[in-house]
mmCIF file of C-alpha atoms in Angstrom:
data_model
loop_
_atom_site.group_PDB
_atom_site.id
_atom_site.type_symbol
_atom_site.label_atom_id
_atom_site.label_comp_id
_atom_site.label_asym_id
_atom_site.label_seq_id
_atom_site.Cartn_x
_atom_site.Cartn_y
_atom_site.Cartn_z
ATOM 1 C CA MET K 84 79.852 128.283 126.348
ATOM 2 C CA GLY K 85 80.111 132.578 125.600
ATOM 3 C CA ILE K 86 83.398 134.292 124.457
ATOM 4 C CA ALA K 87 84.577 135.623 127.381
ATOM 5 C CA ALA K 88 84.676 132.482 129.096
ATOM 6 C CA SER K 89 86.656 130.753 126.780
ATOM 7 C CA VAL K 90 89.533 132.733 126.303
ATOM 8 C CA VAL K 91 90.315 131.534 129.435
ATOM 9 C CA THR K 92 91.881 128.545 127.952
ATOM 10 C CA LYS K 93 93.232 130.670 124.921
ATOM 11 C CA THR K 94 90.416 129.739 122.846
ATOM 12 C CA ILE K 95 87.104 131.241 120.873
ATOM 13 C CA ASP K 96 84.456 128.302 120.097
ATOM 14 C CA VAL K 97 81.021 129.878 118.691
ATOM 15 C CA ARG K 98 80.781 126.846 116.634
ATOM 16 C CA ASN K 99 76.798 126.538 115.004
ATOM 17 C CA ARG K 100 75.948 129.670 117.246
ATOM 18 C CA GLU K 101 74.257 130.809 113.808
ATOM 19 C CA TYR K 102 75.802 134.192 114.074
ATOM 20 C CA SER K 103 76.367 136.889 111.260
ATOM 21 C CA HIS K 104 79.407 138.453 110.357
ATOM 22 C CA GLN K 105 77.702 141.709 112.111
ATOM 23 C CA VAL K 106 76.900 139.945 115.679
ATOM 24 C CA LEU K 107 80.176 138.257 115.946
ATOM 25 C CA LYS K 108 81.688 141.316 115.087
ATOM 26 C CA LEU K 109 79.741 143.171 117.776
ATOM 27 C CA ARG K 110 80.954 139.821 120.278
ATOM 28 C CA LEU K 111 84.145 139.979 119.851
ATOM 29 C CA SER K 112 84.462 143.902 120.577
ATOM 30 C CA VAL K 113 83.854 143.514 124.447
ATOM 31 C CA LEU K 114 87.215 141.493 124.214
ATOM 32 C CA PRO K 115 90.688 143.624 124.780
ATOM 33 C CA VAL K 116 93.231 143.613 122.786
ATOM 34 C CA SER K 117 95.829 141.932 125.270
ATOM 35 C CA VAL K 118 93.166 139.353 125.384
ATOM 36 C CA LEU K 119 93.086 138.836 121.551
ATOM 37 C CA ARG K 120 96.404 138.664 121.263
ATOM 38 C CA GLN K 121 96.359 135.507 123.484
ATOM 39 C CA ILE K 122 93.855 133.342 121.574
ATOM 40 C CA THR K 123 95.417 130.064 120.311
ATOM 41 C CA LYS K 124 92.858 128.354 118.619
ATOM 42 C CA VAL K 125 89.508 130.024 116.773
ATOM 43 C CA PHE K 126 86.117 127.697 116.389
ATOM 44 C CA LEU K 127 83.484 129.644 113.972
ATOM 45 C CA ASP K 128 81.915 126.074 112.385
ATOM 46 C CA GLY K 129 78.556 126.572 111.367
ATOM 47 C CA ASN K 130 77.731 129.835 111.334
ATOM 48 C CA LYS K 131 76.178 132.585 108.799
ATOM 49 C CA LEU K 132 79.466 133.939 108.281
ATOM 50 C CA THR K 133 79.886 136.180 104.664
ATOM 51 C CA SER K 134 83.381 137.422 105.911
ATOM 52 C CA LEU K 135 85.747 137.176 108.798
ATOM 53 C CA PRO K 136 85.737 139.400 111.732
ATOM 54 C CA PRO K 137 88.008 141.954 111.681
ATOM 55 C CA GLN K 138 89.703 140.945 115.522
ATOM 56 C CA ILE K 139 91.104 137.472 113.688
ATOM 57 C CA GLU K 140 94.286 140.226 112.549
ATOM 58 C CA GLU K 141 94.747 141.144 116.297
ATOM 59 C CA MET K 142 95.701 137.504 117.615
ATOM 60 C CA LYS K 143 99.032 137.577 116.845
ATOM 61 C CA SER K 144 99.407 134.412 118.434
ATOM 62 C CA LEU K 145 96.883 132.322 117.077
ATOM 63 C CA LEU K 146 97.920 128.618 115.578
ATOM 64 C CA GLU K 147 94.547 127.200 114.848
ATOM 65 C CA LEU K 148 91.278 129.125 112.140
ATOM 66 C CA HIS K 149 88.193 126.422 111.890
ATOM 67 C CA CYS K 150 85.111 127.863 109.725
ATOM 68 C CA SER K 151 84.012 125.845 107.624
ATOM 69 C CA CYS K 152 80.192 125.307 107.270
ATOM 70 C CA ASN K 153 79.535 129.215 106.295
ATOM 71 C CA TRP K 154 78.865 131.485 103.538
ATOM 72 C CA LEU K 155 82.511 132.407 103.162
ATOM 73 C CA ARG K 156 83.361 133.792 99.448
ATOM 74 C CA SER K 157 86.645 135.796 100.704
ATOM 75 C CA LEU K 158 89.031 135.866 102.687
ATOM 76 C CA PRO K 159 91.222 138.725 104.186
ATOM 77 C CA SER K 160 94.619 139.019 103.027
ATOM 78 C CA SER K 161 95.865 138.957 106.647
ATOM 79 C CA LEU K 162 95.646 135.490 107.075
ATOM 80 C CA GLN K 163 98.967 135.841 105.365
ATOM 81 C CA GLN K 164 100.760 137.729 108.421
ATOM 82 C CA LEU K 165 99.493 134.979 111.118
ATOM 83 C CA SER K 166 101.811 131.874 112.333
ATOM 84 C CA LEU K 167 98.802 129.420 111.247
ATOM 85 C CA ASN K 168 99.585 125.985 111.549
ATOM 86 C CA VAL K 169 95.523 124.606 110.975
ATOM 87 C CA LEU K 170 93.527 126.466 108.667
ATOM 88 C CA ARG K 171 90.475 124.827 107.749
ATOM 89 C CA ILE K 172 87.371 127.003 105.728
ATOM 90 C CA SER K 173 85.428 123.933 103.893
ATOM 91 C CA ALA K 174 82.173 124.281 102.458
ATOM 92 C CA ASN K 175 81.893 127.880 102.114
ATOM 93 C CA GLN K 176 81.381 129.840 98.683
ATOM 94 C CA LEU K 177 84.683 130.218 97.891
ATOM 95 C CA ASP K 178 86.205 130.433 93.910
ATOM 96 C CA THR K 179 89.354 131.075 95.102
ATOM 97 C CA ILE K 180 92.834 130.859 97.861
ATOM 98 C CA ASP K 181 94.903 133.458 96.338
ATOM 99 C CA TYR K 182 94.317 135.324 99.085
ATOM 100 C CA LEU K 183 95.964 133.727 101.669
ATOM 101 C CA PHE K 184 99.163 134.099 98.541
ATOM 102 C CA ASN K 185 101.204 137.410 98.706
ATOM 103 C CA LYS K 186 102.920 138.155 94.963
ATOM 104 C CA SER K 187 105.372 140.823 94.654
ATOM 105 C CA LYS K 188 106.713 141.751 91.513
ATOM 106 C CA GLY K 189 109.962 141.254 90.108
ATOM 107 C CA PRO K 190 112.594 141.026 87.162
ATOM 108 C CA GLY K 191 111.608 137.353 86.483
ATOM 109 C CA GLY K 192 107.333 138.191 87.285
ATOM 110 C CA PRO K 193 105.657 137.265 90.297
ATOM 111 C CA ARG K 194 107.103 135.950 93.373
ATOM 112 C CA GLU K 195 105.329 134.190 96.146
ATOM 113 C CA GLN K 196 106.673 136.000 98.904
ATOM 114 C CA GLU K 197 107.290 134.352 102.477
ATOM 115 C CA THR K 198 105.029 135.387 104.745
ATOM 116 C CA ALA K 199 104.378 134.068 108.306
ATOM 117 C CA LEU K 200 101.765 131.734 106.958
ATOM 118 C CA VAL K 201 103.857 130.317 104.655
ATOM 119 C CA LYS K 202 106.404 129.475 106.886
ATOM 120 C CA SER K 203 103.830 128.346 109.065
ATOM 121 C CA LEU K 204 100.861 126.255 107.668
ATOM 122 C CA GLN K 205 100.909 122.317 108.124
ATOM 123 C CA SER K 206 97.122 121.420 107.268
ATOM 124 C CA LEU K 207 95.408 123.529 104.836
ATOM 125 C CA ARG K 208 91.401 121.999 103.930
ATOM 126 C CA VAL K 209 89.742 123.699 101.354
ATOM 127 C CA GLY K 210 87.340 120.958 100.802
ATOM 128 C CA HIS K 211 83.636 121.691 99.241
ATOM 129 C CA ASN K 212 83.969 125.237 97.922
ATOM 130 C CA ASN K 213 84.315 126.180 94.153
ATOM 131 C CA ILE K 214 87.982 126.003 93.792
ATOM 132 C CA LEU K 215 89.060 126.119 90.096
ATOM 133 C CA ILE K 216 92.637 126.564 90.250
ATOM 134 C CA ILE K 217 95.219 125.700 92.712
ATOM 135 C CA PRO K 218 97.793 128.850 92.378
ATOM 136 C CA GLU K 219 101.455 127.837 91.195
ATOM 137 C CA ALA K 220 103.045 128.943 94.128
ATOM 138 C CA ILE K 221 101.767 126.053 96.801
ATOM 139 C CA GLN K 222 104.935 124.578 95.538
ATOM 140 C CA HIS K 223 106.987 127.037 97.774
ATOM 141 C CA TRP K 224 104.651 125.910 100.713
ATOM 142 C CA ASN K 225 107.122 123.688 102.786
ATOM 143 C CA ALA K 226 104.910 123.054 106.111
ATOM 144 C CA LEU K 227 102.182 121.722 104.895
ATOM 145 C CA SER K 228 102.044 118.339 105.315
ATOM 146 C CA SER K 229 98.295 117.410 104.133
ATOM 147 C CA VAL K 230 96.142 119.658 101.549
ATOM 148 C CA ILE K 231 92.722 118.894 101.306
ATOM 149 C CA LEU K 232 90.770 120.368 98.317
ATOM 150 C CA ASN K 233 88.148 117.827 97.854
ATOM 151 C CA ASN K 234 84.533 118.358 95.834
ATOM 152 C CA ASN K 235 85.850 121.628 94.553
ATOM 153 C CA GLU K 236 85.759 122.598 90.793
ATOM 154 C CA ILE K 237 89.614 122.296 89.618
ATOM 155 C CA HIS K 238 90.062 121.166 85.662
ATOM 156 C CA ALA K 239 93.777 121.290 85.589
ATOM 157 C CA LEU K 240 96.704 120.870 88.534
ATOM 158 C CA PRO K 241 99.828 123.651 88.805
ATOM 159 C CA SER K 242 103.124 121.864 87.233
ATOM 160 C CA GLY K 243 104.477 121.938 90.641
ATOM 161 C CA ILE K 244 102.295 120.711 93.289
ATOM 162 C CA TRP K 245 104.103 117.622 93.351
ATOM 163 C CA ASN K 246 106.869 119.623 95.237
ATOM 164 C CA MET K 247 106.071 120.455 98.437
ATOM 165 C CA LYS K 248 108.779 119.123 100.572
ATOM 166 C CA ASN K 249 107.251 117.863 103.365
ATOM 167 C CA VAL K 250 103.054 116.640 102.392
ATOM 168 C CA ARG K 251 102.099 113.705 103.219
ATOM 169 C CA VAL K 252 98.178 114.048 102.428
ATOM 170 C CA VAL K 253 96.883 114.953 99.252
ATOM 171 C CA VAL K 254 93.586 115.219 98.267
ATOM 172 C CA LEU K 255 91.704 116.171 94.915
ATOM 173 C CA SER K 256 88.420 114.130 94.894
ATOM 174 C CA GLN K 257 85.755 114.895 93.092
ATOM 175 C CA ASN K 258 86.901 117.430 90.839
ATOM 176 C CA SER K 259 87.150 117.998 87.373
ATOM 177 C CA ILE K 260 91.194 116.368 86.617
ATOM 178 C CA LYS K 261 92.308 115.802 83.687
ATOM 179 C CA THR K 262 95.605 115.031 83.260
ATOM 180 C CA LEU K 263 98.095 114.840 85.985
ATOM 181 C CA PRO K 264 101.889 116.705 86.031
ATOM 182 C CA GLU K 265 105.006 114.629 85.743
ATOM 183 C CA PHE K 266 105.993 113.688 89.280
ATOM 184 C CA ASP K 267 109.695 115.473 88.963
ATOM 185 C CA ASN K 268 110.886 115.849 92.230
ATOM 186 C CA GLN K 269 113.605 113.430 93.809
ATOM 187 C CA GLU K 270 112.122 113.749 97.425
ATOM 188 C CA ILE K 271 108.193 113.145 97.513
ATOM 189 C CA LYS K 272 107.047 112.405 100.686
ATOM 190 C CA ILE K 273 103.340 111.656 99.757
ATOM 191 C CA GLN K 274 101.909 108.931 101.286
ATOM 192 C CA VAL K 275 98.372 109.311 100.852
ATOM 193 C CA LEU K 276 97.148 110.429 97.106
ATOM 194 C CA VAL K 277 93.274 110.565 96.684
ATOM 195 C CA LEU K 278 92.008 111.374 93.442
ATOM 196 C CA THR K 279 88.599 109.876 93.311
ATOM 197 C CA SER K 280 85.816 111.049 90.964
ATOM 198 C CA ASN K 281 87.902 113.383 88.625
ATOM 199 C CA ARG K 282 88.266 112.899 84.680
ATOM 200 C CA ILE K 283 91.913 111.176 84.616
ATOM 201 C CA THR K 284 93.005 109.089 81.654
ATOM 202 C CA ASP K 285 96.427 108.732 82.284
ATOM 203 C CA VAL K 286 98.782 107.904 85.194
ATOM 204 C CA PRO K 287 102.420 109.092 84.822
ATOM 205 C CA ASN K 288 104.752 106.329 85.246
ATOM 206 C CA SER K 289 107.189 108.637 87.096
ATOM 207 C CA ILE K 290 104.913 107.824 89.584
ATOM 208 C CA SER K 291 107.627 105.840 90.414
ATOM 209 C CA LYS K 292 109.134 108.550 92.131
ATOM 210 C CA CYS K 293 106.793 109.120 95.278
ATOM 211 C CA ALA K 294 108.619 106.151 97.209
ATOM 212 C CA GLN K 295 106.633 106.927 100.282
ATOM 213 C CA MET K 296 103.164 106.169 98.879
ATOM 214 C CA ARG K 297 100.907 103.992 100.968
ATOM 215 C CA GLU K 298 97.830 104.176 99.264
ATOM 216 C CA LEU K 299 96.642 105.390 96.063
ATOM 217 C CA TYR K 300 93.036 106.209 95.293
ATOM 218 C CA LEU K 301 92.096 106.188 91.266
ATOM 219 C CA ASN K 302 88.832 104.478 91.626
ATOM 220 C CA ASP K 303 85.958 106.356 89.540
ATOM 221 C CA ASN K 304 88.149 107.856 86.233
ATOM 222 C CA LEU K 305 88.902 107.349 83.099
ATOM 223 C CA ILE K 306 92.131 105.227 83.364
ATOM 224 C CA VAL K 307 92.335 102.570 80.567
ATOM 225 C CA GLU K 308 96.068 101.488 81.956
ATOM 226 C CA LEU K 309 98.090 101.959 84.689
ATOM 227 C CA PRO K 310 101.988 102.320 83.901
ATOM 228 C CA LYS K 311 104.932 100.339 85.376
ATOM 229 C CA GLY K 312 106.043 102.757 87.906
ATOM 230 C CA VAL K 313 102.880 101.844 89.652
ATOM 231 C CA ASN K 314 104.352 98.579 90.803
ATOM 232 C CA LYS K 315 107.466 100.160 91.953
ATOM 233 C CA LEU K 316 105.295 101.637 94.655
ATOM 234 C CA ARG K 317 107.109 99.169 97.483
ATOM 235 C CA LYS K 318 105.265 100.461 100.467
ATOM 236 C CA MET K 319 102.191 100.938 98.652
ATOM 237 C CA LYS K 320 99.502 98.649 100.832
ATOM 238 C CA VAL K 321 96.126 100.142 98.995
ATOM 239 C CA LEU K 322 95.795 100.795 95.537
ATOM 240 C CA ASP K 323 92.275 101.385 94.641
ATOM 241 C CA VAL K 324 91.152 101.738 90.458
ATOM 242 C CA SER K 325 88.013 100.512 90.659
ATOM 243 C CA LEU K 326 85.580 101.766 88.299
ATOM 244 C CA ASN K 327 87.711 102.663 85.078
ATOM 245 C CA ASN K 328 88.093 101.304 82.061
ATOM 246 C CA LEU K 329 91.238 99.541 82.819
ATOM 247 C CA SER K 330 91.364 96.672 80.295
ATOM 248 C CA GLU K 331 93.239 92.804 80.534
ATOM 249 C CA SER K 332 96.391 94.336 78.725
ATOM 250 C CA GLY K 333 96.171 97.620 80.722
ATOM 251 C CA LEU K 334 96.559 95.902 84.226
ATOM 252 C CA LEU K 335 98.741 93.417 83.378
ATOM 253 C CA LYS K 336 101.673 95.240 81.910
ATOM 254 C CA SER K 337 102.173 97.513 84.905
ATOM 255 C CA ASN K 338 102.902 94.021 86.942
ATOM 256 C CA ILE K 339 100.928 94.954 89.464
ATOM 257 C CA LEU K 340 99.763 91.719 90.559
ATOM 258 C CA ARG K 341 103.147 90.774 91.668
ATOM 259 C CA ASN K 342 103.090 93.040 94.247
ATOM 260 C CA ALA K 343 103.042 91.399 97.086
ATOM 261 C CA GLY K 344 103.351 94.196 99.676
ATOM 262 C CA ILE K 345 99.278 95.303 98.432
ATOM 263 C CA ASP K 346 97.145 94.523 101.620
ATOM 264 C CA SER K 347 94.240 96.023 99.152
ATOM 265 C CA LEU K 348 93.909 95.982 95.243
ATOM 266 C CA ILE K 349 90.408 97.009 95.066
ATOM 267 C CA LEU K 350 89.748 96.393 91.166
ATOM 268 C CA LYS K 351 85.724 96.298 91.041
ATOM 269 C CA PRO K 352 82.866 97.505 90.708
ATOM 270 C CA GLY K 353 84.078 98.938 87.508
ATOM 271 C CA ASN K 354 86.187 97.460 84.802
ATOM 272 C CA ASP K 355 83.884 95.558 83.236
ATOM 273 C CA ASP K 356 86.320 93.763 80.617
ATOM 274 C CA LEU K 357 88.348 92.583 83.009
ATOM 275 C CA PRO K 358 88.081 88.900 83.348
ATOM 276 C CA TYR K 359 86.732 86.884 86.714
ATOM 277 C CA GLU K 360 89.937 85.234 87.598
ATOM 278 C CA LEU K 361 91.673 88.871 87.823
ATOM 279 C CA THR K 362 89.292 90.499 89.528
ATOM 280 C CA SER K 363 88.341 87.888 92.010
ATOM 281 C CA ARG K 364 91.781 88.755 93.358
ATOM 282 C CA GLN K 365 90.915 91.967 94.762
ATOM 283 C CA ALA K 366 90.022 93.144 98.220
ATOM 284 C CA PHE K 367 91.536 91.714 101.776
ATOM 285 C CA ARG K 368 92.570 93.889 104.660
ATOM 286 C CA GLY K 369 90.511 97.576 103.277
ATOM 287 C CA SER K 370 92.414 100.504 104.454
ATOM 288 C CA SER K 371 91.363 103.073 107.167
ATOM 289 C CA TYR K 372 91.181 105.636 105.065
ATOM 290 C CA TYR K 373 88.703 104.310 102.451
ATOM 291 C CA SER K 374 84.893 103.558 103.178
ATOM 292 C CA ASN K 375 83.492 102.015 99.809
ATOM 293 C CA SER K 376 80.461 104.223 99.863
ATOM 294 C CA ARG K 377 78.942 105.731 96.847
ATOM 295 C CA LYS K 378 77.292 108.723 98.266
ATOM 296 C CA GLY K 379 79.625 110.868 97.132
ATOM 297 C CA LEU K 380 83.742 111.609 99.291
ATOM 298 C CA ALA K 381 83.949 108.256 101.356
ATOM 299 C CA TRP K 382 87.598 109.132 101.913
ATOM 300 C CA GLN K 383 88.556 110.267 105.503
ATOM 301 C CA ARG K 384 90.451 109.476 108.136
ATOM 302 C CA GLN K 385 89.851 108.089 111.028
ATOM 303 C CA GLY K 386 88.472 110.282 113.963
ATOM 304 C CA GLU K 387 88.527 113.162 111.085
ATOM 305 C CA GLU K 388 85.168 114.825 109.913
ATOM 306 C CA GLU K 389 84.857 114.541 105.964
ATOM 307 C CA VAL K 390 84.945 118.663 105.877
#
């Protein structure tokens, strides 16, 4: 379907055309500004874009921008002025997401300005890039419900990352995270937290404040023991701690084996020091969020693509 035909549904869909930046810019140039301002969804996945076309900033009604699987190295700051609900920019060459944050200097130092994007964005998917740092200001993005930053190069998390008021799903798999910030917020609403394949050695006992947690993936890390706070997560149905260095005492002190609400407690493979009588209790009904694949990131929600 060509661009001209797509605008009938207020959607531009040019996925997998192998368009370069110049070609896409030229094709969009035939659309008048009055038409661009009515567009609500744009799909640019699977092209050869090194930057986004300038026409994006004219799309004042845009709600969803999908541009995964391109060659993007940066993003235009004009995105800050769009009231997007969904932004998917996975599998590109981004090393920062600072472009999405508008900082102004004040007496107390840089402060995050409440742009249209900050107020509206609900789903941010930036997996499979080269992101090094998550800006501290992400804690002010109160509309976010899902943050997907798997397969990047993140070494540390900002202290306020758990302070996002409405976030339900956080995926940070396949990074190089060593420590987790304390869970200080009393109103944490995270239901699914995926930390698979990092370098985490300890889990803060304050994780007990994640009262809504249903699925927790700590597999493929360097964890020796679980805190008692894990057992206070009474709504949790799935806990995966396989491929760690858990000792028998490190597991038992958490009392997690007494948590009758868990449907799937996954201890194997790995954790070689655990006796068979403990590990034979694992398993049961599995989760819609997890597939035990060793080919890399195995997490995905049903019906959604991995990137």
